[in-house]
Amino acid sequence: MTTVQKIKEVEDEMARTQKNKATSYHLGQLKAKLAKLRRELLGPSGGGGGGAGIGFDVARTGIATVGFVGFPSVGKSTLMSRLTGTHSEASEIDFTTLTTVPGTLKVHGAPIQILDLPGIIEGANDGRGRGRQVIAVARTCHLIFIVLDVLKPLGDKAIIEQELESFGIRLNKKPPAITVRKKDKGGIAITSTVALTDIDHDEIKAILSEYRISNGDVAIRQPNATADDLVDVIEGNRVYIPAIYVLNKIDAISIEELDLLYRIPMSVPVSSREWWNIDELIDVMWKTLNLVRVYTKPRGLPPDYSSPVVLRRGKCSVEDFCNAIHKEIAKQMKYAIVWGASAKHSRGQKVGLDHILEDEDVVHISKK
């Protein structure tokens, strides 16, 4: 029996099993078993590996990477070509794009790499239509544009989300506030600072048993934590990526239908053909990427606002700023003077390497 068949068998058994106090232990085991089978499918032993493959590996450029994911013929290539000026074959025929096509879009002085990925189909995470290679590239992106046809957005949205979830991608979520610490002895100790509404102690123990953890501490601080959250923490190979739902081809619908589309969370309706609402899409992309622009100020000169140093939130200290320019600058720095949102005074603040910068700060580096 193949891994895909085993997965189908476990899923069927889960669908047949009604959740109650008597079955919670069994369901916990099934969820853990399903996660382990999915891991087999992703790894080299699954027959194809988790790597991207020929035509899918691209050199990374820019400060952040945005991947276009969607079904064939939803307008990804047209949108990519017009955003970046990079030619990506567009056609009404399905599967016109067969490899990853990279391009670069400059937003507020920051170079953003855009990847047009081949269209995926239902069953992609099981290897259909080279889907696993497509999703493997999507796992490495900082943001995913899920491009949907406005005439059938919700059905396609659910299928694509399922394909990405099955490949360990968690969209618009944060890592669960759950810790699992293995011990040599003492059995299983479960503590929680929130009410356990969607998982009980039997289910937790069943999942740990399936992973052969017989001694350990489980601490849950996640409201409404589920068995899937616990499995994700134990597996440790999940990626948490923000996603924007790009609802394309709004030139084919009415104003009333457009109002309904805006109710879909994290969505931006556009027309890549007519170039409608693209400004809003770029604005939402910039806010979601949460980048930090820092301007340099040479001694005795005004700040250089033409070419900011762009940093990622969470890696935006003065030391990160120095390293982004040249790795030797941090070693030579005596102190830095910062103006802007992160400074305590409007006249500027003298800071060290560990100072955290905010968007549109101005920095002058004084060397030893």
Coordinates of C-alpha atoms in Angstrom, one line a residue:
M1 CA 0.0 0.0 0.0
T2 CA 1.4 3.4 -1.0
T3 CA 1.7 6.4 1.4
V4 CA -1.1 8.2 -0.4
Q5 CA -3.4 5.1 0.0
K6 CA -2.5 4.9 3.7
I7 CA -3.4 8.6 4.1
K8 CA -6.7 8.1 2.4
E9 CA -7.4 5.1 4.7
V10 CA -6.7 7.1 7.9
E11 CA -8.8 10.1 6.6
D12 CA -11.7 7.8 5.9
E13 CA -11.5 6.3 9.4
M14 CA -11.4 9.8 11.0
A15 CA -14.5 10.8 8.9
R16 CA -16.3 7.7 10.2
T17 CA -15.4 8.2 13.8
Q18 CA -17.8 10.4 15.8
K19 CA -16.0 12.6 18.3
N20 CA -16.9 12.1 22.0
K21 CA -15.2 11.3 25.3
A22 CA -14.9 7.6 24.4
T23 CA -13.3 8.2 21.0
S24 CA -11.0 11.1 21.8
Y25 CA -8.0 8.9 22.5
H26 CA -8.5 7.0 19.2
L27 CA -8.9 10.2 17.2
G28 CA -5.7 11.7 18.7
Q29 CA -3.8 8.6 17.5
L30 CA -5.3 8.9 14.1
K31 CA -4.4 12.6 13.8
A32 CA -0.8 11.9 14.8
K33 CA -0.6 8.9 12.4
L34 CA -1.9 11.2 9.6
A35 CA 0.7 13.8 10.3
K36 CA 3.5 11.2 10.3
L37 CA 2.3 9.8 6.9
R38 CA 2.2 13.4 5.5
R39 CA 5.8 13.9 6.7
E40 CA 6.8 10.7 4.8
L41 CA 5.2 12.1 1.7
L42 CA 7.2 15.3 2.0
G43 CA 10.5 13.7 2.7
P44 CA 12.8 11.9 0.2
S45 CA 11.4 8.5 1.3
G46 CA 8.0 9.7 -0.1
G47 CA 9.4 9.3 -3.6
G48 CA 10.3 12.7 -4.9
G49 CA 11.6 14.6 -2.0
G50 CA 10.7 17.9 -0.5
G51 CA 13.1 19.9 -2.8
A52 CA 12.0 22.1 -5.6
G53 CA 13.5 20.3 -8.6
I54 CA 14.7 21.4 -12.0
G55 CA 13.0 24.6 -13.3
F56 CA 11.8 25.4 -9.8
D57 CA 15.0 26.5 -7.9
V58 CA 15.6 30.2 -8.4
A59 CA 18.2 32.6 -7.1
R60 CA 16.7 34.7 -4.3
T61 CA 17.0 38.5 -4.7
G62 CA 15.4 41.4 -3.0
I63 CA 14.5 41.8 0.7
A64 CA 11.4 39.6 0.5
T65 CA 9.8 37.0 -1.8
V66 CA 6.2 36.8 -2.8
G67 CA 4.9 33.7 -4.5
F68 CA 1.8 33.6 -6.8
V69 CA -0.2 30.4 -6.2
G70 CA -3.4 29.4 -8.0
F71 CA -5.2 27.2 -10.4
P72 CA -4.2 27.3 -14.1
S73 CA -5.6 30.2 -16.2
V74 CA -6.6 32.5 -13.3
G75 CA -4.4 35.4 -14.5
K76 CA -1.2 34.9 -12.5
S77 CA 1.1 35.4 -15.4
T78 CA -0.6 38.5 -16.7
L79 CA -0.5 40.0 -13.3
M80 CA 3.2 39.1 -12.9
S81 CA 4.2 40.5 -16.3
R82 CA 2.5 43.8 -15.7
L83 CA 3.7 44.2 -12.1
T84 CA 7.4 43.4 -12.8
G85 CA 7.9 43.9 -16.5
T86 CA 9.2 40.3 -16.6
H87 CA 7.6 38.2 -19.4
S88 CA 5.7 35.2 -18.1
E89 CA 3.8 33.3 -20.8
A90 CA 0.1 34.1 -20.6
S91 CA -2.7 32.2 -22.4
E92 CA -6.2 31.0 -22.0
I93 CA -4.8 27.4 -22.2
D94 CA -4.1 25.6 -18.9
F95 CA -0.5 25.0 -17.7
T96 CA 1.1 27.7 -19.9
T97 CA 3.6 28.4 -17.1
L98 CA 5.6 25.2 -16.5
T99 CA 8.5 26.5 -14.4
T100 CA 9.0 29.2 -11.7
V101 CA 9.3 32.6 -13.4
P102 CA 11.1 35.3 -11.2
G103 CA 10.7 39.0 -11.4
T104 CA 11.3 42.1 -9.2
L105 CA 8.9 44.8 -8.1
K106 CA 10.3 47.9 -6.4
V107 CA 8.0 49.3 -3.7
H108 CA 9.0 52.4 -1.6
G109 CA 12.6 51.8 -2.6
A110 CA 12.5 48.1 -1.6
P111 CA 13.2 45.4 -4.2
I112 CA 10.5 42.6 -3.8
Q113 CA 11.0 39.4 -5.6
I114 CA 7.9 38.0 -7.3
L115 CA 7.7 34.3 -8.2
D116 CA 5.1 33.2 -10.8
L117 CA 4.6 29.5 -9.9
P118 CA 2.9 27.0 -12.3
G119 CA -0.8 26.4 -11.7
I120 CA -1.6 23.7 -9.2
I121 CA -4.5 21.2 -9.3
E122 CA -6.5 19.4 -6.7
G123 CA -4.3 16.6 -5.3
A124 CA -1.1 18.7 -5.7
N125 CA 0.3 17.7 -2.3
D126 CA 0.1 14.1 -3.4
G127 CA 2.3 14.9 -6.4
R128 CA -0.3 15.5 -9.1
G129 CA 0.6 18.1 -11.8
R130 CA 4.1 18.7 -10.3
G131 CA 2.2 20.2 -7.4
R132 CA 4.7 19.2 -4.7
Q133 CA 7.5 21.1 -6.4
V134 CA 5.2 24.2 -6.7
I135 CA 4.2 24.0 -3.0
A136 CA 7.8 23.4 -2.0
V137 CA 8.8 26.7 -3.5
A138 CA 5.7 28.4 -1.8
R139 CA 7.0 27.2 1.6
T140 CA 10.1 29.4 1.2
C141 CA 8.2 32.6 0.4
H142 CA 7.6 35.5 2.9
L143 CA 4.1 36.1 1.5
I144 CA 1.8 34.1 -0.7
F145 CA -0.6 35.6 -3.2
I146 CA -3.4 33.1 -3.7
V147 CA -4.8 34.2 -7.1
L148 CA -8.5 33.2 -7.6
D149 CA -11.1 33.6 -10.3
V150 CA -13.9 35.8 -9.0
L151 CA -16.5 33.6 -10.7
K152 CA -15.6 30.7 -8.4
P153 CA -13.5 32.1 -5.5
L154 CA -14.7 30.2 -2.4
G155 CA -14.6 26.7 -3.9
D156 CA -11.1 27.2 -5.3
K157 CA -10.0 29.0 -2.1
A158 CA -10.9 26.0 0.0
I159 CA -9.1 23.5 -2.2
I160 CA -5.9 25.5 -2.4
E161 CA -5.9 26.1 1.4
Q162 CA -6.3 22.3 1.9
E163 CA -3.4 21.6 -0.5
L164 CA -1.1 24.1 1.3
E165 CA -2.2 22.9 4.7
S166 CA -1.4 19.3 3.8
F167 CA 2.1 20.4 2.9
G168 CA 2.8 22.0 6.3
I169 CA 2.0 25.6 5.3
R170 CA -0.2 27.5 7.8
L171 CA -1.8 30.6 6.2
N172 CA -2.3 33.8 8.2
K173 CA -1.6 32.0 11.5
K174 CA 1.0 32.2 14.3
P175 CA 2.8 29.3 15.8
P176 CA 0.7 27.8 18.6
A177 CA 1.5 28.8 22.2
I178 CA 2.2 25.1 23.1
T179 CA 5.5 23.6 24.4
V180 CA 6.4 19.9 24.6
R181 CA 9.5 19.1 26.6
K182 CA 10.7 15.5 26.7
K183 CA 12.0 14.0 30.0
D184 CA 13.8 10.8 31.0
K185 CA 11.1 9.8 33.6
G186 CA 8.1 11.0 35.5
G187 CA 5.3 10.3 33.0
I188 CA 3.2 12.9 31.2
A189 CA 2.4 16.2 33.0
I190 CA -0.1 18.5 31.3
T191 CA -0.5 22.1 32.4
S192 CA -2.7 24.9 30.8
T193 CA -3.3 28.5 31.5
V194 CA -6.5 28.5 29.3
A195 CA -9.6 26.3 29.3
L196 CA -9.1 23.2 27.0
T197 CA -12.3 23.4 24.9
D198 CA -11.2 21.5 21.7
I199 CA -8.8 19.0 23.1
D200 CA -8.8 16.8 26.3
H201 CA -6.1 15.0 28.3
D202 CA -6.9 11.7 26.7
E203 CA -6.3 13.1 23.2
I204 CA -3.1 14.8 24.2
K205 CA -1.8 11.5 25.7
A206 CA -2.8 9.5 22.6
I207 CA -0.9 11.9 20.3
L208 CA 2.2 11.7 22.6
S209 CA 1.9 7.9 22.6
E210 CA 1.8 7.8 18.8
Y211 CA 5.1 9.8 18.8
R212 CA 6.5 7.4 21.5
I213 CA 6.7 10.2 24.1
S214 CA 6.0 8.5 27.4
N215 CA 7.7 11.1 29.7
G216 CA 7.3 14.8 29.2
D217 CA 5.8 18.2 30.1
V218 CA 3.1 19.7 27.9
A219 CA 2.3 23.4 28.6
I220 CA -0.7 24.9 26.7
R221 CA -1.2 28.7 26.6
Q222 CA -3.1 28.7 23.3
P223 CA -6.8 29.6 23.6
N224 CA -9.0 27.1 21.7
A225 CA -6.0 24.8 21.1
T226 CA -6.7 21.7 19.0
A227 CA -5.1 18.3 18.4
D228 CA -3.8 19.7 15.1
D229 CA -2.0 22.5 16.9
L230 CA -0.3 20.0 19.2
V231 CA 0.7 17.8 16.3
D232 CA 2.1 20.8 14.5
V233 CA 4.3 21.6 17.5
I234 CA 5.6 18.1 17.8
E235 CA 6.3 17.8 14.1
G236 CA 8.2 21.0 14.2
N237 CA 8.4 21.4 10.4
R238 CA 5.4 23.8 9.8
V239 CA 5.9 27.2 8.2
Y240 CA 3.6 30.1 9.1
I241 CA 3.2 32.4 6.1
P242 CA 0.8 35.4 5.6
A243 CA -1.4 35.1 2.5
I244 CA -3.4 37.6 0.5
Y245 CA -6.3 36.4 -1.6
V246 CA -6.1 38.1 -5.0
L247 CA -9.6 37.9 -6.6
N248 CA -8.8 38.5 -10.3
K249 CA -11.1 39.3 -13.3
I250 CA -13.4 41.7 -11.5
D251 CA -14.1 43.3 -14.9
A252 CA -16.4 40.3 -15.5
I253 CA -18.8 41.0 -12.5
S254 CA -21.2 43.6 -11.3
I255 CA -20.7 46.2 -8.5
E256 CA -23.0 44.3 -6.2
E257 CA -21.0 41.1 -6.6
L258 CA -17.8 43.1 -6.0
D259 CA -19.2 44.3 -2.6
L260 CA -19.7 40.7 -1.6
L261 CA -16.1 39.8 -2.5
Y262 CA -14.7 42.4 0.0
R263 CA -16.2 40.3 2.8
I264 CA -13.6 37.6 2.3
P265 CA -10.8 38.3 4.9
M266 CA -7.4 39.3 3.6
S267 CA -8.7 39.7 0.0
V268 CA -8.1 42.3 -2.7
P269 CA -10.3 42.2 -5.8
V270 CA -8.4 43.2 -9.0
S271 CA -8.4 43.0 -12.8
S272 CA -5.0 42.2 -14.2
R273 CA -6.2 42.7 -17.7
E274 CA -7.8 46.2 -17.1
W275 CA -5.2 47.1 -14.4
W276 CA -8.0 47.9 -11.8
N277 CA -7.2 48.2 -8.1
I278 CA -3.6 47.2 -8.4
D279 CA -2.5 50.1 -6.2
E280 CA -4.5 48.7 -3.3
L281 CA -2.9 45.2 -3.9
I282 CA 0.6 46.7 -3.7
D283 CA -0.4 48.7 -0.6
V284 CA -1.8 45.6 1.2
M285 CA 1.3 43.6 0.1
W286 CA 3.6 46.3 1.6
K287 CA 1.7 46.4 4.9
T288 CA 1.6 42.6 5.2
L289 CA 5.3 42.2 4.5
N290 CA 5.9 44.6 7.5
L291 CA 9.3 45.8 6.2
V292 CA 11.4 48.6 7.8
R293 CA 13.0 51.3 5.7
V294 CA 16.0 53.0 7.2
Y295 CA 17.7 56.1 5.6
T296 CA 21.4 56.8 6.0
K297 CA 22.8 60.3 7.0
P298 CA 26.5 61.0 6.1
R299 CA 28.3 63.5 8.4
G300 CA 27.4 67.1 7.5
L301 CA 25.0 66.1 4.8
P302 CA 21.1 65.7 4.7
P303 CA 19.7 62.2 4.9
D304 CA 19.6 60.1 1.6
Y305 CA 15.9 59.4 1.0
S306 CA 16.5 58.0 -2.5
S307 CA 17.8 54.6 -1.5
P308 CA 16.7 53.2 1.9
V309 CA 18.3 50.2 3.6
V310 CA 15.3 47.8 3.9
L311 CA 15.2 45.4 6.8
R312 CA 12.8 42.7 7.9
R313 CA 10.8 43.2 11.1
G314 CA 12.4 41.2 13.9
K315 CA 15.8 41.7 12.3
C316 CA 16.0 45.5 12.3
S317 CA 18.6 46.4 15.0
V318 CA 21.4 48.9 14.3
E319 CA 23.7 45.9 13.9
D320 CA 21.4 44.4 11.2
F321 CA 21.4 47.8 9.5
C322 CA 25.2 47.9 9.6
N323 CA 25.5 44.4 8.2
A324 CA 23.1 45.2 5.4
I325 CA 25.5 47.8 4.2
H326 CA 28.8 46.0 4.9
K327 CA 29.7 43.4 7.5
E328 CA 32.8 45.4 8.7
I329 CA 30.8 48.6 9.7
A330 CA 29.4 47.1 12.9
K331 CA 33.0 46.3 14.0
Q332 CA 34.1 49.8 13.3
M333 CA 31.1 51.6 14.8
K334 CA 31.6 53.7 18.0
Y335 CA 28.0 54.7 18.3
A336 CA 25.0 55.6 16.1
I337 CA 22.6 58.6 16.1
V338 CA 19.0 57.8 15.3
W339 CA 16.2 60.2 14.4
G340 CA 12.6 59.0 13.9
A341 CA 10.0 56.8 15.6
S342 CA 12.5 54.7 17.6
A343 CA 14.4 57.7 19.0
K344 CA 13.4 59.2 22.4
H345 CA 14.2 62.7 21.3
S346 CA 13.3 64.6 18.1
R347 CA 16.9 66.0 18.1
G348 CA 18.2 62.5 17.8
Q349 CA 19.4 59.7 20.2
K350 CA 22.8 58.2 20.6
V351 CA 22.4 54.4 20.5
G352 CA 24.4 51.1 20.4
L353 CA 24.2 48.1 18.1
D354 CA 21.3 46.5 19.9
H355 CA 18.9 49.4 19.4
I356 CA 15.7 48.4 17.4
L357 CA 14.9 50.6 14.5
E358 CA 11.4 51.6 13.2
D359 CA 10.2 52.3 9.7
E360 CA 11.6 55.5 8.1
D361 CA 14.2 56.1 10.8
V362 CA 17.3 58.1 9.9
V363 CA 20.7 56.7 11.1
H364 CA 24.2 58.3 11.2
I365 CA 27.1 55.9 12.1
S366 CA 30.1 57.3 13.9
K367 CA 33.2 55.2 13.6
K368 CA 35.9 54.5 16.1

